[in-house]
mmCIF file of C-alpha atoms and ligand atoms in Angstrom:
data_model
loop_
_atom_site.group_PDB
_atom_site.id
_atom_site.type_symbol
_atom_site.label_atom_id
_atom_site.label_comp_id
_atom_site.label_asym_id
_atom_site.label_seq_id
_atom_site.Cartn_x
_atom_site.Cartn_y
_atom_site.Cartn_z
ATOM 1 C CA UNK A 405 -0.634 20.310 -12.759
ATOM 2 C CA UNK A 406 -2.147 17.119 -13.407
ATOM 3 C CA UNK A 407 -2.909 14.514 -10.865
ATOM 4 C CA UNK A 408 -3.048 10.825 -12.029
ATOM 5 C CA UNK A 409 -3.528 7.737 -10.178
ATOM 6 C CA UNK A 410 -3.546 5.357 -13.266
ATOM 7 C CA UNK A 411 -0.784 3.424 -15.296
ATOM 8 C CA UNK A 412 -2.478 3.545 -18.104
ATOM 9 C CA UNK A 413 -3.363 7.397 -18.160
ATOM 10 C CA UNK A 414 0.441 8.418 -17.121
ATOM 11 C CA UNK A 415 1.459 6.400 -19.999
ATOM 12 C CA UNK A 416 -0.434 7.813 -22.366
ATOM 13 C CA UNK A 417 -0.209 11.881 -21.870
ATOM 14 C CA UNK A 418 3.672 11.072 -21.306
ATOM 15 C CA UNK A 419 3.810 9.278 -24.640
ATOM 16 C CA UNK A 420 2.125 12.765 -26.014
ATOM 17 C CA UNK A 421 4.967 14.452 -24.485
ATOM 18 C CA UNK A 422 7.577 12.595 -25.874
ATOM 19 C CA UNK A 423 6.051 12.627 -29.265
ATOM 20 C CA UNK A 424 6.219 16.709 -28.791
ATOM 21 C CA UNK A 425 9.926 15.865 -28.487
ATOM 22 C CA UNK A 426 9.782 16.852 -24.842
ATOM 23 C CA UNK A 427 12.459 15.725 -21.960
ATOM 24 C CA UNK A 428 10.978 14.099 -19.068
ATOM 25 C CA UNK A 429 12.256 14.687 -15.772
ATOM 26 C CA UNK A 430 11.048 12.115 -12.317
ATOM 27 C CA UNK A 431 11.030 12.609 -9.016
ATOM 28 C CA UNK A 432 10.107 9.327 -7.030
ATOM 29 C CA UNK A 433 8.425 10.294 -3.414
ATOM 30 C CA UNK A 434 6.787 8.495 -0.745
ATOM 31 C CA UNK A 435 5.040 11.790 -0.222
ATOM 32 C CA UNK A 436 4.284 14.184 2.992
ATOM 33 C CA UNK A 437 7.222 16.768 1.152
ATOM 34 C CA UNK A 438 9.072 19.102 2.515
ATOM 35 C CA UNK A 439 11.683 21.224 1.757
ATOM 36 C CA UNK A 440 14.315 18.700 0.855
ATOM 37 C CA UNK A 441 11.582 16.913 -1.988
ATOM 38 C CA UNK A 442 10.899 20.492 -2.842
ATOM 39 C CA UNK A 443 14.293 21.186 -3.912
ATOM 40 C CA UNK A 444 14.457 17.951 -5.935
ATOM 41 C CA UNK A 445 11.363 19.022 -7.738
ATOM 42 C CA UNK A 446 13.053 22.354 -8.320
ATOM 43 C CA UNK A 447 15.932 21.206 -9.742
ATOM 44 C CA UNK A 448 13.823 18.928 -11.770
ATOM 45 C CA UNK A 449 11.562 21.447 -13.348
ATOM 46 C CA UNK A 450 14.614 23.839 -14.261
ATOM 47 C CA UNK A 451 16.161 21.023 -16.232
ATOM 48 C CA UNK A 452 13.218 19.301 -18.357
ATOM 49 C CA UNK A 453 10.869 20.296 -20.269
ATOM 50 C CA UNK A 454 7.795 17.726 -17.859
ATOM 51 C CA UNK A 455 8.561 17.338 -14.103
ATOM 52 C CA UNK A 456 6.972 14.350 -13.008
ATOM 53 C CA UNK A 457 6.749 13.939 -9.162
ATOM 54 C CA UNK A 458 5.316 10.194 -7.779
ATOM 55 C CA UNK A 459 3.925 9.739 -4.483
ATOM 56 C CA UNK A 460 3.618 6.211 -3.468
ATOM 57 C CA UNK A 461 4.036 4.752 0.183
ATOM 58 C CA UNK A 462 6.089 1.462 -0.851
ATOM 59 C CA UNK A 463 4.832 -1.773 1.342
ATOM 60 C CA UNK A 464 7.331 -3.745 0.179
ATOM 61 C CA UNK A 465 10.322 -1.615 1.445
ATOM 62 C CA UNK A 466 8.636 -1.518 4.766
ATOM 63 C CA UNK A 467 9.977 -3.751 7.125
ATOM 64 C CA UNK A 468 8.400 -3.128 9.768
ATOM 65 C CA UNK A 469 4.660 -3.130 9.560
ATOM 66 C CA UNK A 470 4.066 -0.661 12.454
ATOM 67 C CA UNK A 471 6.352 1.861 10.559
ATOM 68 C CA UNK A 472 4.908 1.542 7.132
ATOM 69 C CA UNK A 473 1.242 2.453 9.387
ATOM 70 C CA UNK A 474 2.411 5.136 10.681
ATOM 71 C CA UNK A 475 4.451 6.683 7.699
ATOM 72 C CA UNK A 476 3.029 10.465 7.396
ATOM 73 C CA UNK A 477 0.444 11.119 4.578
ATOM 74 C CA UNK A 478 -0.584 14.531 3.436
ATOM 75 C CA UNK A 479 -1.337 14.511 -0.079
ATOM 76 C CA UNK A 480 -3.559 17.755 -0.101
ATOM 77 C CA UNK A 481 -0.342 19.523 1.313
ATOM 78 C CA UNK A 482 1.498 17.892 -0.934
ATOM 79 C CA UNK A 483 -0.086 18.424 -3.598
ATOM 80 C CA UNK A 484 -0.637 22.193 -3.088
ATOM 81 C CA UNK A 485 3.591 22.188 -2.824
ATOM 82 C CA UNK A 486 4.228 20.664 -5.736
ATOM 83 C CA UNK A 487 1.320 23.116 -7.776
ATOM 84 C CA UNK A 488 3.426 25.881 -6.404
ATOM 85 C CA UNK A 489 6.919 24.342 -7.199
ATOM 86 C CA UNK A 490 6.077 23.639 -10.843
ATOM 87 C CA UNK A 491 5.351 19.971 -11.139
ATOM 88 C CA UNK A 492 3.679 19.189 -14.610
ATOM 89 C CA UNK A 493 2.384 15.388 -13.479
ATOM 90 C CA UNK A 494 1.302 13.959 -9.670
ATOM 91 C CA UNK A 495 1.453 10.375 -10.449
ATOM 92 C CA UNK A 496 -0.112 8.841 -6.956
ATOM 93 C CA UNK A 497 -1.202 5.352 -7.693
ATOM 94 C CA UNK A 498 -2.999 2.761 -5.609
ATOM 95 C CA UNK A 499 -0.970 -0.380 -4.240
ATOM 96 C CA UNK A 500 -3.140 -2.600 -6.623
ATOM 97 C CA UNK A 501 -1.840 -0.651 -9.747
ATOM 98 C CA UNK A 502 1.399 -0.505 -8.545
ATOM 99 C CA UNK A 503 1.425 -4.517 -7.576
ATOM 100 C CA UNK A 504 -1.486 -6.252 -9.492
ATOM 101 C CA UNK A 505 0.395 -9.380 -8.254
ATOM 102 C CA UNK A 506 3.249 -9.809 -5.450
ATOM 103 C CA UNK A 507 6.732 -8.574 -6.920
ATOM 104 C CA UNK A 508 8.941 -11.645 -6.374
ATOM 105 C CA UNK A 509 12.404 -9.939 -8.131
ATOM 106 C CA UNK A 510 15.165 -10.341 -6.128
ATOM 107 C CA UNK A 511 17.999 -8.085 -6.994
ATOM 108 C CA UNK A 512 21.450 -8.810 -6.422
ATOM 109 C CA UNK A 513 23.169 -5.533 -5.880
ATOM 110 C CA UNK A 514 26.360 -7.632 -4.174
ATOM 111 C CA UNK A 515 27.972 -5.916 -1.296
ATOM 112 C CA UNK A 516 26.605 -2.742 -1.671
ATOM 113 C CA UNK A 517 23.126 -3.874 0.065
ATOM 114 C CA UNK A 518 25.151 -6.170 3.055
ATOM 115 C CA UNK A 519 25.731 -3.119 5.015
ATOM 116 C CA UNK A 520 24.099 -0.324 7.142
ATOM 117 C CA UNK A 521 20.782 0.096 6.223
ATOM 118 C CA UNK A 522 20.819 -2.840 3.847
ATOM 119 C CA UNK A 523 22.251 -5.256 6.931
ATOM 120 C CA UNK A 524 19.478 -3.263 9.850
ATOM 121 C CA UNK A 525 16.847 -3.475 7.217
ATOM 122 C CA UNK A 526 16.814 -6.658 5.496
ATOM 123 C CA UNK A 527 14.875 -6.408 2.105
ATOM 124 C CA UNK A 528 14.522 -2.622 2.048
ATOM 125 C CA UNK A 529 16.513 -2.002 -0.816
ATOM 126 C CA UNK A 530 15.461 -4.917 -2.738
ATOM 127 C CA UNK A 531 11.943 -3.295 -2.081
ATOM 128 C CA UNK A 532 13.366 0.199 -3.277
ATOM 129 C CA UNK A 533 14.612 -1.635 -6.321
ATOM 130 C CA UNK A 534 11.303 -2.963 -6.931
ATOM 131 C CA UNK A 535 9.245 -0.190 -6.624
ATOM 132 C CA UNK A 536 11.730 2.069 -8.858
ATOM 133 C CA UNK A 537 12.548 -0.108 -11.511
ATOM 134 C CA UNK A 538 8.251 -0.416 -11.921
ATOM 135 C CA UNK A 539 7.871 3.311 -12.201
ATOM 136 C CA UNK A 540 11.119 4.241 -14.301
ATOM 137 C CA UNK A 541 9.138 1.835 -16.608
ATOM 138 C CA UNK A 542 5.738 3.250 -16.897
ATOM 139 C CA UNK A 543 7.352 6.955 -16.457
ATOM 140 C CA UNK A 544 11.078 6.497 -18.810
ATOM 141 C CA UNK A 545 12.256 9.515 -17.722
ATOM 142 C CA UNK A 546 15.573 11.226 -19.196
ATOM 143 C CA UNK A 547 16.521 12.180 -15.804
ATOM 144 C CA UNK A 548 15.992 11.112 -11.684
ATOM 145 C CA UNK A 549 16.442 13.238 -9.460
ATOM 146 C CA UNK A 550 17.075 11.330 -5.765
ATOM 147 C CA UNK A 551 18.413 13.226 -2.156
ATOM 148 C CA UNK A 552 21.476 12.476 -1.483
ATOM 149 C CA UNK A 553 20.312 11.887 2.396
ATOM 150 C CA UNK A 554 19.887 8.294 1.077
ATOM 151 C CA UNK A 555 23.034 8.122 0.021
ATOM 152 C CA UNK A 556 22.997 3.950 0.208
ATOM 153 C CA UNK A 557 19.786 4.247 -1.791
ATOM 154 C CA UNK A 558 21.753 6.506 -4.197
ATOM 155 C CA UNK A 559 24.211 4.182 -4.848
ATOM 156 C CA UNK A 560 21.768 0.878 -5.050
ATOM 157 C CA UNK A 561 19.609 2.794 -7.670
ATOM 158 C CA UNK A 562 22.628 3.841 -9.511
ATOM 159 C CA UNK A 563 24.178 0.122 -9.363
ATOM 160 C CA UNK A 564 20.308 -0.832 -10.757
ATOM 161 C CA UNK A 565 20.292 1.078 -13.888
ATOM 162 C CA UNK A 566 23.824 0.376 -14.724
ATOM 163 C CA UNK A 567 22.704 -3.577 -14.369
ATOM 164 C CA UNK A 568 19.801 -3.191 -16.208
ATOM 165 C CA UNK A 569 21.065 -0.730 -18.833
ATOM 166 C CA UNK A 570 18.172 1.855 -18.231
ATOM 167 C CA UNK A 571 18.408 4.968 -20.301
ATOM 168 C CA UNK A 572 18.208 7.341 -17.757
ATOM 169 C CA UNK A 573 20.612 9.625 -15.746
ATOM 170 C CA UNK A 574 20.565 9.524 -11.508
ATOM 171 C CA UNK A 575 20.887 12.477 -10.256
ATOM 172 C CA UNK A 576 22.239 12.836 -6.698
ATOM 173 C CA UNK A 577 21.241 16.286 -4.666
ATOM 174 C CA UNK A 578 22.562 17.502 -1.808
ATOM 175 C CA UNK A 579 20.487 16.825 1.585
ATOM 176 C CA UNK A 580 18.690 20.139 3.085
ATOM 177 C CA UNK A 581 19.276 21.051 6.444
ATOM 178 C CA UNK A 582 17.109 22.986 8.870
ATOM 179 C CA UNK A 583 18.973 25.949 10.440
ATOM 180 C CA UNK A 584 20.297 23.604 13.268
ATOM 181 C CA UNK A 585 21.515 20.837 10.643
ATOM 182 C CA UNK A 586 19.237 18.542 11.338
ATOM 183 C CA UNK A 587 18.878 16.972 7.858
ATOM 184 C CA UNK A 588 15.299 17.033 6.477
ATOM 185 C CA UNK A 589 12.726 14.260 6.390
ATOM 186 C CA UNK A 590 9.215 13.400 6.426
ATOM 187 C CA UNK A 591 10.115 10.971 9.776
ATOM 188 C CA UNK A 592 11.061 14.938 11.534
ATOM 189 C CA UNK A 593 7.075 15.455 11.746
ATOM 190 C CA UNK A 594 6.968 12.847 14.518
ATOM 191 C CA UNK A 595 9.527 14.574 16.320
ATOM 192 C CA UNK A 596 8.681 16.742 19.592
ATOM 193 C CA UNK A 597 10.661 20.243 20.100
ATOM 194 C CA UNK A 598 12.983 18.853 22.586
ATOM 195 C CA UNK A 599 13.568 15.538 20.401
ATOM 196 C CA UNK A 600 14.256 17.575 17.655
ATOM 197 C CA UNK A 601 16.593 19.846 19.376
ATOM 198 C CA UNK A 602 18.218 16.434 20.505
ATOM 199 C CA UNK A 603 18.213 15.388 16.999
ATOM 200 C CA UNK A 604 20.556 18.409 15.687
ATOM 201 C CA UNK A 605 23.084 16.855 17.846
ATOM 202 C CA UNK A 606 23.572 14.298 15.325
ATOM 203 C CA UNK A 607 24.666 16.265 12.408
ATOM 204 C CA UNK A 608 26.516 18.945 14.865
ATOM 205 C CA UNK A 609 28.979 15.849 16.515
ATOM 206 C CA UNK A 610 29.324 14.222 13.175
ATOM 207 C CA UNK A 611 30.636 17.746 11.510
ATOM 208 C CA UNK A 612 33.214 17.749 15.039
ATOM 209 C CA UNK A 613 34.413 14.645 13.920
ATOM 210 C CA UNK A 614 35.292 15.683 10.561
ATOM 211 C CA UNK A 615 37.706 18.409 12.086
ATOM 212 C CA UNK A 616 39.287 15.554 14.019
ATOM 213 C CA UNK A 617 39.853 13.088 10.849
ATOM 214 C CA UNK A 618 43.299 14.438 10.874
ATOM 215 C CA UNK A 619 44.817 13.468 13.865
ATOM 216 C CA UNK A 620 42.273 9.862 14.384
ATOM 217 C CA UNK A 621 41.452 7.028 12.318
ATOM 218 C CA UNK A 622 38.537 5.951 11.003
ATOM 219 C CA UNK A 623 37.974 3.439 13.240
ATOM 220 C CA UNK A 624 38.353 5.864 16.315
ATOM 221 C CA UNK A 625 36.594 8.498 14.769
ATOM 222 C CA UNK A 626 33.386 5.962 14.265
ATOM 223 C CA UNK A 627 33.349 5.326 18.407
ATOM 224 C CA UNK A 628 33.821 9.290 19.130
ATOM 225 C CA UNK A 629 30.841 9.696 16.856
ATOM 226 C CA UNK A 630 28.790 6.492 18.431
ATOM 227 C CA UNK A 631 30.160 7.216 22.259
ATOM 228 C CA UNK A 632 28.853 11.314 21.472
ATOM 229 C CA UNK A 633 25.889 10.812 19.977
ATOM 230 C CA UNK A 634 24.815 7.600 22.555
ATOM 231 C CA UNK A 635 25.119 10.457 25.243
ATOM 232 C CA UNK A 636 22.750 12.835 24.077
ATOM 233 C CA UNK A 637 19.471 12.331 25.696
ATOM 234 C CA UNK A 638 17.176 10.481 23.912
ATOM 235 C CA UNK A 639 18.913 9.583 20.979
ATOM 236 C CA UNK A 640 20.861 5.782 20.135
ATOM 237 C CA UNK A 641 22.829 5.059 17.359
ATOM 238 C CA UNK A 642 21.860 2.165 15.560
ATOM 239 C CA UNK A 643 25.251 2.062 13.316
ATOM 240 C CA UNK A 644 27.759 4.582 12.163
ATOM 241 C CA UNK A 645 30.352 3.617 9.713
ATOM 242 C CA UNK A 646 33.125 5.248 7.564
ATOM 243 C CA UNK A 647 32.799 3.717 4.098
ATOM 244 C CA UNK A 648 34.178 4.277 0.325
ATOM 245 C CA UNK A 649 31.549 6.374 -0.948
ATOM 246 C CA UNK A 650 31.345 3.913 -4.679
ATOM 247 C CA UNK A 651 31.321 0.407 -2.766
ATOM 248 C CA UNK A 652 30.025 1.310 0.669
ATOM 249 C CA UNK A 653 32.446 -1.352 2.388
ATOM 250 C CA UNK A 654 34.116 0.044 5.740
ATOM 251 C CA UNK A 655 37.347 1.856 5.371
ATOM 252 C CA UNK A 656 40.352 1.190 7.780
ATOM 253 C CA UNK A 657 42.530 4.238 6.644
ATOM 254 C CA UNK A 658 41.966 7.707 5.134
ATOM 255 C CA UNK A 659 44.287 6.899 2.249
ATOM 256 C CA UNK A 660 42.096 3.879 1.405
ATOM 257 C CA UNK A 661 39.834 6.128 -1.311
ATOM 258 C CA UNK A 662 39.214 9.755 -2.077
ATOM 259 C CA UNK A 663 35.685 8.991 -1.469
ATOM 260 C CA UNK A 664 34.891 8.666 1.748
ATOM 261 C CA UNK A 665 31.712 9.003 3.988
ATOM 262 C CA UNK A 666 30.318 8.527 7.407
ATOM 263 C CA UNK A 667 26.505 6.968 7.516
ATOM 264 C CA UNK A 668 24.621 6.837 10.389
ATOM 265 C CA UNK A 669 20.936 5.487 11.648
ATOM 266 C CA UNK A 670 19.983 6.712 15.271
ATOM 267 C CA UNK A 671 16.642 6.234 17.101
ATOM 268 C CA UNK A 672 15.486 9.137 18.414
ATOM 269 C CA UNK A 673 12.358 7.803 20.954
ATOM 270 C CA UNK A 674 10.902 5.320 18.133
ATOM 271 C CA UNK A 675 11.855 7.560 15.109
ATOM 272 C CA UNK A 676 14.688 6.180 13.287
ATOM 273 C CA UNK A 677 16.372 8.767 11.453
ATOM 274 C CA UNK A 678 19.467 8.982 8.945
ATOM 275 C CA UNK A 679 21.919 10.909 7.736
ATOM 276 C CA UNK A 680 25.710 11.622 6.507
ATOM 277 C CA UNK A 681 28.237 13.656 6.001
ATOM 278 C CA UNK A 682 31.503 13.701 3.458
ATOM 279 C CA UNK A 683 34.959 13.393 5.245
ATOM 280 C CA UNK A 684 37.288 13.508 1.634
HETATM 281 O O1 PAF B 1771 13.330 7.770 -0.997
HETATM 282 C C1 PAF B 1771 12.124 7.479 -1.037
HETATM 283 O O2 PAF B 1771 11.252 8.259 -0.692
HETATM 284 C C2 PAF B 1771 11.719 6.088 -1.504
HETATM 285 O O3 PAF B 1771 12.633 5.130 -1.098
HETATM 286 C C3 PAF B 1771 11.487 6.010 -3.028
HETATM 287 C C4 PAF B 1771 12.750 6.292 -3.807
HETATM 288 C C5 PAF B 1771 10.405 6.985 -3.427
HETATM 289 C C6 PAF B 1771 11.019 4.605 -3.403
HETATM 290 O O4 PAF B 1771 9.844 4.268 -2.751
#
């Protein structure tokens, strides 16, 4: 496994591989991995020929400055996981290689960045799109692999490459859980035991609402899930909604798509976690 910290050297051993007539496969991190990542990078090795895995804390989809500080970093660790899992290419650039000069893009992605984490964290996606659209350049990958735990940035990177008519196909894979479904993620490390046993609540109300989808309506099963999960100790929801999976706008019936998911962002002490789960 190589690791490289320079545009210029990435570019030039991947342009070696795709002169070999190789497939190149990308998995975009912000690094301290764990299982979920992991099974990306799995699924990425099994289906190209290079597996290249990025670690890069983004600044510019930080919006809050104290968050982007204390974002966990463990690139030893991270780099012994990804030996282990197969990855061909570490690409783990500085921010000065990344942005030489401040990225002023601003994407229009419509409606699909207006809501949930897009309207509680104004700029992050346009920062997501920045910071993806630079790598899929130096990197051109045939395939990206993305968890489906951010399922808005999912659909925002999708809606990206279909605007900019990038050659390369998203892949969407299923979010890990640990044994007590709390869905994984790097934010879990800050986390005490009893905060993360509060945590599991989260995924274990939202899966009780999905039994109850029959008999309620959206909009009654969105203040079962807010009312429940507001009552465990420790935890408050900052949003939950019921959206159409494609455009991500709010549904008011069950018969309104055959695509439908509930999103939620809770605090947990000052860790803001995320996750979802499919109702049709
Ligand atoms: O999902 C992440 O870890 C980040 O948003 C990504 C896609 C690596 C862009 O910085």
């Amino acid at each position: 496994m190589k690791v490289i910290h320079t545009i210029t050297d990435l570019e030039e051993l991947l342009q070696q591989h795709r002169q070999e007539g190789k497939t190149i496969g990308f998995v975009p991190t912000m690094g301290a991995l764990h299982q979920g990542h992991i099974t990306l990078v799995k699924r990425c090795v099994e289906e190209n020929d290079i597996c290249v895995v990025s670690i890069f804390v983004n600044p510019t989809q930080f919006n809050n400055r104290e968050d982007l500080r204390l974002y966990p970093r463990t690139p030893e660790k991270d780099y012994e996981l990804l030996e282990s899992t197969g990855a061909d290419i570490v690409f783990v650039p500085s921010e000065e290689e990344i942005y030489p000069a401040p990225d002023t893009r601003v994407f229009d992605f419509g409606l699909l960045d207006k809501v949930m984490e897009g309207a509680y964290r104004p700029g992050h996606f346009n920062g997501v799109a920045q910071v993806v659209s630079k790598l899929f350049a130096f990197v051109k990958p045939h395939k990206a692999y993305f968890g489906e735990k951010d399922f808005q940035q999912l659909a925002i990177v999708r809606e990206m490459v279909k605007q900019q008519e990038l050659p390369v196909e998203i892949i969407g894979v299923p979010i890990v859980r640990e044994p007590s479904g709390l869905a994984l993620s790097s934010r879990n490390q800050r986390l005490s035991e009893e905060q993360r046993e509060h945590a599991a609540e989260i995924y274990r109300i939202m899966q009780e609402s999905t039994l109850l989808a029959g008999e309620q309506s959206p909009d009654q099963i969105v203040r079962f899930v807010t009312g429940s999960v507001n009552n465990v100790p420790g935890l408050r929801v900052e949003y939950f909604g019921i959206v159409d999976g494609d455009s991500l706008q709010p549904v008011s019936s069950w018969q309104d798509s055959g695509n439908i998911v509930g999103a939620i962002a809770v605090y947990c002490g000052d860790v803001r976690l995320i996750d979802n789960i499919r109702y049709r």
